[in-house]
XYZ file of C-alpha atoms in Angstrom:
666
model
C 295.033 101.473 173.911
C 296.784 103.934 176.440
C 294.930 106.906 177.852
C 296.780 109.525 175.348
C 295.624 107.630 172.431
C 291.852 107.555 173.975
C 291.883 111.093 174.589
C 293.113 111.377 170.646
C 290.110 109.514 169.943
C 287.842 111.164 171.738
C 289.246 114.367 170.326
C 288.661 113.544 167.227
C 284.901 112.092 167.827
C 283.903 115.516 169.432
C 285.590 117.453 166.063
C 283.660 115.316 163.817
C 280.143 115.545 165.530
C 280.899 119.666 165.577
C 281.854 119.388 161.772
C 278.531 117.180 161.433
C 276.421 119.509 163.266
C 278.016 122.524 161.469
C 277.351 121.241 157.712
C 274.024 120.106 158.704
C 273.516 123.696 160.219
C 274.735 125.257 157.161
C 272.943 123.438 154.872
C 269.649 123.814 156.470
C 270.468 127.691 155.838
C 271.378 127.375 152.300
C 268.372 125.307 151.581
C 266.173 127.927 153.749
C 267.831 130.812 151.737
C 267.076 128.852 148.495
C 263.733 128.479 149.315
C 263.430 132.045 150.359
C 264.638 132.843 146.708
C 262.307 130.814 144.930
C 258.995 132.687 146.666
C 257.539 135.729 145.406
C 254.566 137.883 147.233
C 252.274 139.333 145.287
C 249.975 142.195 147.103
C 246.401 142.303 145.994
C 245.368 144.195 143.046
C 248.549 144.005 141.901
C 250.191 141.380 139.389
C 254.099 140.216 139.015
C 255.630 140.579 135.429
C 258.366 137.895 135.005
C 261.394 138.406 132.890
C 263.209 135.153 132.535
C 267.059 135.473 132.338
C 268.046 132.340 131.505
C 266.708 129.815 128.735
C 266.357 129.450 124.996
C 265.349 132.240 122.715
C 261.669 132.010 121.443
C 261.915 130.372 117.904
C 259.276 133.141 116.314
C 261.614 135.651 117.667
C 258.796 137.019 120.202
C 259.743 138.819 123.599
C 256.610 137.711 125.180
C 257.408 133.929 125.896
C 255.966 130.804 127.256
C 257.558 129.049 130.119
C 261.001 127.928 129.663
C 262.131 130.393 127.178
C 264.092 133.327 127.681
C 261.970 136.753 128.087
C 259.224 138.465 129.455
C 256.477 135.838 130.399
C 253.181 135.663 128.818
C 251.723 134.938 132.083
C 251.502 136.853 135.190
C 251.829 136.297 138.732
C 248.755 136.746 140.479
C 248.246 138.301 144.166
C 249.370 135.727 146.881
C 252.252 133.686 147.523
C 254.121 132.090 143.959
C 256.721 129.413 144.078
C 259.498 129.148 141.664
C 261.829 125.874 141.597
C 264.604 128.040 139.982
C 265.400 130.802 141.873
C 264.520 134.773 141.341
C 267.871 135.110 140.865
C 267.553 133.897 137.079
C 264.389 136.374 136.822
C 263.182 139.755 137.048
C 260.002 140.359 138.227
C 258.305 143.588 138.287
C 254.987 144.450 140.262
C 252.761 146.376 138.529
C 248.941 147.641 139.423
C 246.240 145.625 137.771
C 243.971 147.250 134.978
C 240.661 149.092 135.963
C 237.995 149.812 133.225
C 235.528 152.013 135.139
C 231.986 151.914 134.437
C 231.024 153.872 131.405
C 234.438 153.239 129.741
C 235.413 150.305 127.289
C 239.006 149.049 126.988
C 240.472 148.177 123.917
C 243.792 145.914 123.826
C 246.482 146.675 121.634
C 249.193 143.961 121.426
C 252.609 144.748 121.372
C 254.043 141.296 120.493
C 252.629 138.513 118.332
C 251.843 136.997 114.657
C 252.400 139.366 112.091
C 249.016 141.323 111.302
C 247.249 139.827 108.251
C 247.076 141.615 104.931
C 244.462 144.175 104.738
C 243.195 143.048 108.302
C 242.576 146.160 110.607
C 242.170 144.071 113.947
C 244.435 141.354 115.257
C 243.163 137.965 116.115
C 243.094 136.970 119.961
C 245.342 134.200 121.653
C 243.833 130.848 121.124
C 244.072 129.068 124.405
C 243.169 125.851 125.495
C 239.767 126.225 127.877
C 240.886 122.930 129.187
C 244.519 123.164 130.175
C 244.942 126.943 129.779
C 247.947 126.534 127.600
C 248.236 128.774 124.620
C 247.971 126.737 121.091
C 248.351 129.742 119.180
C 249.672 133.276 119.658
C 247.514 136.143 118.796
C 248.583 138.998 115.937
C 250.191 142.019 117.007
C 247.967 145.368 116.995
C 244.502 146.092 117.998
C 242.844 143.017 118.823
C 238.942 142.400 119.061
C 238.376 141.505 122.241
C 237.659 144.461 124.597
C 237.413 145.353 128.396
C 234.068 145.795 129.794
C 234.213 147.704 133.306
C 235.846 145.401 136.012
C 239.406 144.911 136.813
C 241.925 142.990 135.081
C 245.241 141.298 135.421
C 246.637 142.628 132.163
C 250.590 141.964 131.385
C 251.278 145.988 130.630
C 254.645 144.601 128.906
C 252.204 142.246 126.201
C 249.383 144.613 125.885
C 248.904 148.424 126.342
C 244.846 149.236 127.159
C 243.118 152.157 125.686
C 239.990 153.558 127.736
C 236.875 154.566 125.529
C 233.764 155.823 126.390
C 230.774 153.397 125.873
C 227.713 154.017 124.142
C 224.904 155.343 126.640
C 221.209 154.985 124.703
C 218.777 157.073 126.476
C 214.651 156.021 126.989
C 213.000 156.788 123.811
C 216.192 156.650 121.411
C 217.570 153.824 119.782
C 221.341 152.904 118.105
C 221.574 152.032 114.862
C 225.563 150.185 114.369
C 227.379 150.441 111.480
C 230.201 147.990 111.094
C 233.517 149.982 109.773
C 235.483 146.496 108.839
C 234.911 143.514 107.279
C 234.173 141.975 103.841
C 231.943 144.014 101.599
C 228.279 142.958 101.329
C 226.774 141.202 98.759
C 225.432 143.325 95.723
C 222.244 144.797 96.599
C 222.344 144.276 100.355
C 222.029 147.562 102.537
C 221.445 146.131 105.912
C 223.812 143.257 107.310
C 223.521 140.705 110.374
C 225.462 141.602 113.329
C 226.780 138.347 113.690
C 228.156 138.560 109.904
C 231.561 139.338 108.687
C 230.340 141.936 106.682
C 230.610 145.938 106.577
C 227.667 148.279 106.336
C 224.744 148.831 108.616
C 223.775 146.589 111.079
C 220.366 145.436 110.799
C 219.681 144.801 114.537
C 219.459 147.851 116.622
C 220.431 149.177 120.210
C 217.786 149.653 122.729
C 218.032 152.162 125.138
C 220.805 151.077 128.005
C 224.691 151.315 128.101
C 226.533 149.421 125.058
C 230.228 148.288 125.322
C 231.431 148.108 121.802
C 234.648 148.120 120.175
C 235.489 151.854 119.068
C 237.580 150.182 116.302
C 234.621 148.235 114.675
C 231.411 150.057 114.927
C 230.396 153.769 114.594
C 226.879 154.478 115.605
C 224.036 156.945 115.511
C 221.163 157.557 118.218
C 217.852 158.498 116.744
C 214.774 158.688 118.524
C 212.669 155.650 118.683
C 208.967 155.191 117.117
C 206.372 156.428 119.505
C 202.344 155.170 118.495
C 200.678 157.539 120.961
C 197.082 156.955 121.892
C 194.428 156.679 119.043
C 196.907 156.323 116.554
C 198.196 153.265 114.559
C 201.468 153.126 113.103
C 202.082 151.628 109.262
C 205.280 149.908 108.632
C 206.748 149.966 104.846
C 209.891 148.242 104.485
C 212.377 149.908 102.184
C 214.736 147.091 101.686
C 214.287 143.613 100.437
C 212.900 141.732 97.008
C 210.724 143.469 95.262
C 207.199 141.802 96.349
C 205.474 139.090 93.855
C 202.952 141.232 91.385
C 199.726 142.085 92.502
C 200.719 141.885 95.996
C 200.185 145.335 98.015
C 200.682 144.142 101.838
C 203.776 141.777 102.757
C 204.551 140.088 106.239
C 206.768 141.596 108.422
C 209.010 138.469 108.512
C 209.269 138.296 104.877
C 211.844 139.297 102.528
C 209.973 141.463 100.306
C 209.662 145.247 100.120
C 206.348 147.194 100.833
C 203.640 147.932 103.126
C 203.782 145.863 106.028
C 200.597 143.891 107.085
C 200.825 143.942 110.264
C 200.658 147.295 112.376
C 201.937 148.977 115.225
C 199.601 149.640 118.095
C 200.420 152.637 120.330
C 203.399 152.215 122.776
C 207.206 152.696 121.648
C 209.283 150.550 119.167
C 212.868 150.183 118.679
C 213.047 150.046 114.925
C 215.756 150.419 112.311
C 215.345 153.756 110.173
C 217.334 152.054 107.526
C 215.048 149.184 107.171
C 211.530 150.747 107.996
C 209.416 153.680 107.012
C 206.729 154.320 109.833
C 203.847 156.317 109.301
C 201.100 157.301 111.667
C 197.667 157.671 111.071
C 194.196 157.649 113.269
C 192.902 154.497 114.634
C 189.170 153.254 113.420
C 186.851 154.824 115.639
C 183.483 153.453 115.719
C 180.957 156.128 117.622
C 178.024 154.775 119.422
C 175.016 154.659 117.178
C 177.288 153.741 114.505
C 179.074 150.613 112.837
C 181.959 150.134 110.554
C 181.619 148.164 107.201
C 184.563 146.708 106.105
C 185.868 146.892 102.498
C 188.984 144.842 101.740
C 191.476 145.979 99.456
C 193.508 143.182 99.324
C 192.648 139.217 98.877
C 191.152 136.781 96.416
C 189.091 138.021 94.250
C 185.541 138.270 95.117
C 183.244 135.573 93.549
C 180.849 137.024 90.765
C 177.795 135.932 92.360
C 178.259 137.165 95.951
C 177.662 140.488 96.712
C 179.185 140.084 100.363
C 182.454 138.341 100.752
C 184.132 136.406 103.714
C 187.390 137.350 105.308
C 190.287 136.688 102.382
C 188.551 137.993 99.833
C 188.452 141.795 98.330
C 185.059 143.820 98.751
C 182.674 144.152 101.262
C 183.011 141.810 104.137
C 180.084 140.407 105.832
C 181.619 141.159 109.236
C 181.356 144.558 110.543
C 182.761 146.341 113.341
C 180.788 147.466 116.263
C 181.403 150.643 118.473
C 184.699 150.567 119.836
C 188.762 151.643 118.733
C 190.131 149.543 116.384
C 193.601 149.577 115.414
C 193.579 148.478 111.481
C 195.685 149.111 108.393
C 194.195 151.628 106.300
C 196.042 149.861 103.009
C 194.386 146.543 104.161
C 190.545 147.627 104.886
C 188.409 150.784 104.367
C 186.091 151.634 107.018
C 182.746 153.580 106.091
C 180.780 154.487 109.317
C 176.992 154.070 108.667
C 174.817 155.457 111.541
C 172.043 152.671 112.844
C 170.486 155.509 114.844
C 167.119 156.902 113.358
C 167.853 159.707 110.955
C 165.519 162.548 109.802
C 165.408 163.255 106.008
C 163.275 166.711 105.092
C 162.109 167.522 101.880
C 160.528 170.850 101.733
C 159.088 173.233 98.865
C 160.750 176.243 97.806
C 158.409 178.231 99.676
C 159.019 176.707 102.717
C 162.765 177.322 102.430
C 164.165 173.756 100.720
C 166.371 173.439 98.237
C 164.008 173.602 95.223
C 166.185 171.947 92.938
C 166.756 168.918 94.901
C 164.183 168.468 97.905
C 161.080 169.781 96.555
C 158.239 167.443 96.068
C 156.073 168.817 93.049
C 153.332 167.161 91.133
C 150.171 168.168 89.145
C 146.394 167.466 90.292
C 144.085 165.795 88.046
C 142.896 169.396 87.230
C 145.853 170.746 86.069
C 147.305 172.747 89.405
C 150.609 172.431 90.648
C 150.894 171.401 94.101
C 153.816 171.026 96.162
C 154.485 168.947 99.507
C 156.716 169.171 102.784
C 157.672 165.867 103.700
C 159.645 164.502 106.519
C 161.094 160.774 106.426
C 162.147 158.799 109.540
C 164.433 156.181 108.656
C 167.203 154.206 109.880
C 169.858 151.088 108.920
C 170.008 148.494 110.932
C 173.532 147.056 111.829
C 172.742 143.542 109.985
C 172.131 145.534 106.560
C 174.791 148.038 106.777
C 177.379 145.865 104.657
C 174.653 145.387 101.888
C 173.602 148.927 101.705
C 177.240 150.035 101.455
C 177.727 147.089 98.902
C 174.776 148.488 96.755
C 174.769 151.827 96.973
C 178.573 152.785 97.928
C 180.149 154.590 100.241
C 178.192 157.571 99.979
C 175.365 156.896 102.206
C 173.702 160.063 101.406
C 172.689 158.009 98.189
C 170.041 156.440 100.650
C 168.235 159.876 100.202
C 168.942 160.707 96.943
C 168.169 157.144 95.335
C 165.635 155.688 97.530
C 163.577 158.123 99.561
C 163.504 161.117 97.188
C 162.674 159.346 94.174
C 160.431 156.865 95.687
C 158.490 160.044 97.140
C 158.361 161.938 93.953
C 156.982 158.670 91.808
C 154.476 158.218 94.517
C 153.322 161.882 94.432
C 153.361 162.007 90.768
C 151.433 158.804 90.332
C 148.949 159.229 93.015
C 148.679 163.010 93.089
C 147.416 163.021 89.332
C 144.295 161.085 90.353
C 143.057 163.673 92.877
C 141.694 167.094 92.003
C 143.749 170.303 93.634
C 140.360 170.726 95.967
C 140.613 167.386 97.524
C 144.184 168.053 99.305
C 142.279 170.851 101.056
C 140.074 168.524 103.335
C 141.968 166.324 106.113
C 140.415 163.150 105.024
C 142.024 163.286 101.571
C 145.231 164.473 103.169
C 145.629 161.494 105.593
C 144.915 158.782 103.163
C 147.635 160.469 100.767
C 150.035 160.470 103.743
C 149.289 156.774 104.471
C 149.610 155.324 100.962
C 153.051 157.725 100.759
C 153.880 155.835 103.785
C 153.249 152.568 102.727
C 154.711 153.047 99.278
C 157.989 154.207 100.778
C 158.291 151.585 103.722
C 157.802 148.988 100.458
C 160.778 150.791 98.173
C 162.894 150.271 101.539
C 162.139 146.767 102.604
C 163.582 146.247 98.805
C 167.096 148.346 99.758
C 167.145 147.010 103.452
C 166.191 150.455 104.467
C 163.747 150.702 107.631
C 161.295 153.259 106.497
C 160.224 154.363 110.299
C 157.636 157.059 109.594
C 156.441 159.558 106.962
C 155.009 162.583 107.573
C 153.339 165.262 105.291
C 153.582 168.529 107.060
C 152.261 171.079 104.597
C 150.560 171.280 101.269
C 151.649 174.450 99.287
C 147.975 174.731 96.527
C 147.625 177.565 94.144
C 146.687 180.863 95.518
C 143.699 181.339 92.844
C 142.279 177.772 93.968
C 142.678 178.636 97.944
C 140.957 182.085 97.170
C 137.528 181.086 95.955
C 137.798 178.259 98.637
C 138.799 180.725 101.604
C 135.615 183.139 100.734
C 133.365 180.035 100.586
C 134.649 179.071 103.412
C 134.066 182.620 105.241
C 130.554 182.720 104.068
C 129.609 178.946 105.308
C 131.440 180.392 108.786
C 129.033 183.391 108.494
C 125.881 181.562 107.846
C 126.802 179.099 110.827
C 126.953 182.041 113.004
C 123.399 183.690 112.336
C 121.647 180.131 112.544
C 123.676 179.689 116.062
C 122.284 183.534 117.018
C 118.728 182.269 116.000
C 118.728 178.999 117.954
C 119.862 180.775 120.996
C 117.243 183.772 120.792
C 114.682 180.643 120.030
C 116.129 179.095 123.209
C 116.271 182.088 125.404
C 112.124 182.763 124.374
C 111.404 178.749 125.242
C 113.238 179.220 128.636
C 111.238 182.671 129.468
C 107.754 180.851 128.729
C 108.972 177.898 130.992
C 109.689 180.236 133.648
C 106.301 182.092 133.757
C 104.379 178.632 133.523
C 106.532 177.281 136.652
C 105.522 180.790 138.584
C 102.084 180.492 137.614
C 101.771 176.618 138.562
C 103.885 177.564 142.143
C 100.957 180.123 142.871
C 98.425 177.439 142.641
C 100.053 174.885 144.747
C 100.796 177.262 147.409
C 97.083 178.083 147.833
C 96.101 174.434 147.294
C 98.550 173.502 150.311
C 97.235 175.950 152.698
C 93.897 174.608 152.398
C 95.326 171.044 153.194
C 97.227 172.404 155.811
C 93.961 174.055 157.663
C 92.242 170.923 157.247
C 94.543 168.653 158.400
C 95.385 170.786 161.396
C 91.618 170.430 162.165
C 92.055 166.630 162.161
C 95.150 166.866 163.981
C 93.289 168.610 167.206
C 90.163 166.079 166.817
C 92.530 163.257 167.262
C 94.804 164.874 170.246
C 91.200 165.426 172.167
C 90.218 161.628 171.644
C 93.322 160.245 172.319
C 93.351 162.559 175.621
C 90.181 161.222 176.720
C 91.495 157.822 176.386
C 94.749 158.750 178.320
C 92.452 159.552 181.262
C 90.235 156.818 181.394
C 93.379 154.330 180.870
C 94.756 156.386 184.104
C 91.655 156.167 186.333
C 91.884 152.457 185.380
C 95.704 152.102 186.658
C 94.716 154.222 189.725
C 91.988 151.726 190.594
C 94.679 148.688 189.971
C 97.203 150.467 191.866
C 94.459 150.812 194.921
C 94.065 147.060 194.865
C 98.020 146.444 195.278
C 97.624 148.297 198.187
C 95.209 146.615 199.677
C 96.845 143.448 198.929
C 100.074 144.544 200.291
C 98.226 145.679 203.726
C 96.460 141.871 203.908
C 100.689 140.762 203.140
C 101.828 142.583 205.756
C 99.585 140.859 208.557
C 100.668 137.150 207.110
C 103.415 135.601 207.812
C 106.950 136.159 205.984
C 106.094 133.383 203.468
C 102.821 134.708 202.703
C 104.005 138.132 202.268
C 106.504 137.531 200.132
C 103.878 135.523 197.856
C 101.927 138.495 197.831
C 104.843 141.003 197.219
C 105.597 138.688 193.789
C 102.128 139.139 193.444
C 102.361 142.791 193.524
C 105.410 142.906 191.123
C 103.461 140.842 188.470
C 100.635 143.748 188.937
C 103.387 146.243 188.641
C 104.467 144.597 185.727
C 100.802 144.240 184.340
C 100.380 148.287 184.872
C 103.447 149.042 182.879
C 102.139 146.611 179.904
C 98.899 148.511 179.711
C 100.548 152.032 179.721
C 102.783 150.677 176.933
C 99.115 149.321 175.046
C 97.281 153.061 175.787
C 100.790 154.742 174.536
C 100.636 152.201 171.167
C 97.094 152.938 170.687
C 97.649 156.322 171.161
C 100.490 156.669 168.717
C 98.550 154.489 166.361
C 95.764 157.519 166.432
C 98.225 159.709 165.375
C 99.835 158.089 162.767
C 96.610 158.046 161.170
C 96.047 161.499 160.838
C 96.522 163.183 157.372
C 99.443 165.669 158.882
C 100.777 166.478 155.527
C 99.381 166.874 151.510
C 99.012 164.189 149.410
C 101.187 165.850 146.755
C 103.542 168.672 146.622
C 104.632 170.301 143.112
C 107.177 172.623 142.741
C 110.335 173.603 144.378
C 108.907 174.906 147.556
C 108.506 173.179 151.028
C 104.678 172.522 151.959
C 103.508 175.159 154.986
C 101.853 171.631 156.639
C 105.274 170.263 157.077
C 106.340 172.276 159.886
C 103.346 171.473 161.646
C 103.986 167.694 161.264
C 107.536 167.891 162.405
C 105.895 169.687 165.611
C 103.763 166.994 166.347
C 106.117 163.948 165.852
C 108.398 166.163 168.368
C 105.544 166.315 171.040
C 104.918 162.318 170.522
C 109.132 161.727 171.068
C 108.974 164.163 173.917
C 106.220 162.143 175.471
C 107.685 158.951 175.302
C 110.895 160.546 176.925
C 108.994 161.584 179.659
C 106.926 158.401 180.740
C 109.719 156.284 179.913
C 111.929 158.325 182.486
C 108.919 158.036 185.035
C 108.794 154.367 184.947
C 112.262 153.882 185.616
C 112.105 156.216 189.078
C 109.037 154.206 190.178
C 110.780 151.106 190.918
C 109.310 148.616 193.633
C 109.894 149.936 197.229
C 111.250 147.633 199.893
C 108.503 146.011 202.568
C 109.813 148.494 205.186
C 109.376 151.607 203.056
C 105.447 150.198 202.656
C 105.050 150.173 206.236
C 106.501 153.352 207.159
C 104.471 155.076 204.298
C 101.089 155.685 205.684
C 99.941 157.162 202.229
C 98.779 155.446 198.870
C 101.884 154.645 196.804
C 101.933 156.464 193.210
C 102.501 153.416 190.777
C 102.209 155.511 187.561
C 103.258 159.086 186.597
C 101.056 161.597 185.598
C 101.129 162.351 182.046
C 102.010 165.933 180.866
C 99.049 167.721 179.663
C 98.856 167.693 175.615
C 98.047 170.958 174.581
């Protein structure tokens, strides 16, 4: 191959390569352009409604179609990038905002296309969608759909649906909503309320409680009424207005039954959401049993009570054995009657007409044995114990005044007439007869009360009304007896005064006699005392002389002791001390004899009669004082005359005074 051929070949290769590159570039651009035409971007909060320009026509003639058919596609494009293998050249895409249902509103869907609405139907059926695949099984009906939209944001195909906004139902606290279904099949004959989940039209049995309710305005109407409020201390009695008639003889029915009538269960204090078309509510006071009382229960419903039983158990009609203690009870008044029975002590007074009582009812009057009319005032204290309260209600009835009129009063009258006719009228004047009559009346009433299970605590007869024609002679007799007693008392008092005067004169005379005798005795005693004192004084002088003599001897011994040795001197001093002790003993002996002589003297008279003191008693006391003073002086002198040491003895030239000088007795 020459150079020209080679150049042509190279040029060919270059052109071919350029052409291939151009074709590749053009092909890539075409592909990119195609892919771009297959992508659709939807912004957040918006949807894309697709209209397919090509394809087969929907067989049913709907303009809302599924994929593959020509027309408005049922499904919409969601926010984001959406890819189509067929380019958007064959379709139109309209971007619209999503449907927003605000709070407090409800959205109603109205289908612009779909199957023909059933004959007689008001609401159209919704689309039937396969939950697993999401594919349409059957298109819904054209018209107002049953489905509603609660508050929120929805990707609704506005070509397929129109959306109407309606107010939701707002039920405030203390209110209740009653629903009425406007569409559906007629309810069975006689049925007023229908279940909410049924297809019947009419008043819905279930009610709406407080809150926001999202209801289909084309299906329901509603009424907002007050809820049932049972205040404190009250009880609510329900009466079902609808349902089957209750069996014959049935007074109360169960709430969950299907019968008309009064409901056995009651409503305690609180708020209740009750359908006023189903129930009527009657508010009555709750049963309050106060302190000091019990509540006896009388059942109005239940099985008949056995003939041989006065009190019955629960489930039978009649007076129940069980009773209510003090407290608050929520009891159906159509099920029980509650009879309050006071269990505290009670007082019943039966007074005569003269005392202000009810003569026809309360007066206790009887004839005495001697034909006089006697009236008495009686007070009876009685009580009913809790365990006996049901028995008393069963025997006496609901009126507990019968305890007085059927037990206490007849028993008192019967006893008074029987016992009173055995006594004379005058017997009721004295206290002993009255007490006996009262005690017997109390015993009789206690026995009568025990038979009726009423505890008679005390019985008092407060007064007797006795005829005046009987009291007047007794009153005069009593006055005369009191005057007689007064005169006798005065006589006794005068006699006592005279007797006291005589005794006083006798005492004065005796006193004078005693004074004279006492003066004589004192004079004689004084002479004897002076004689004794003189004798004692002489003996004392002799004793002192003897002691002085002994003291001189002692002094002599001491002088001898001074000239001898120290040992001899000490020995003699010891002897001298012994002599000192001897001297003291002698003196004590003298004083003892002196006291003995004094004691032998007769200082006071042998006998003192009367309330006056003896004149000699003062003299005796004076002598005793002298003796005591003498003893004290001698004792003091002895304590001061202690033994002097030898040096003192040597320095004193005179005779030591070993004994004190006794004071001269005058």
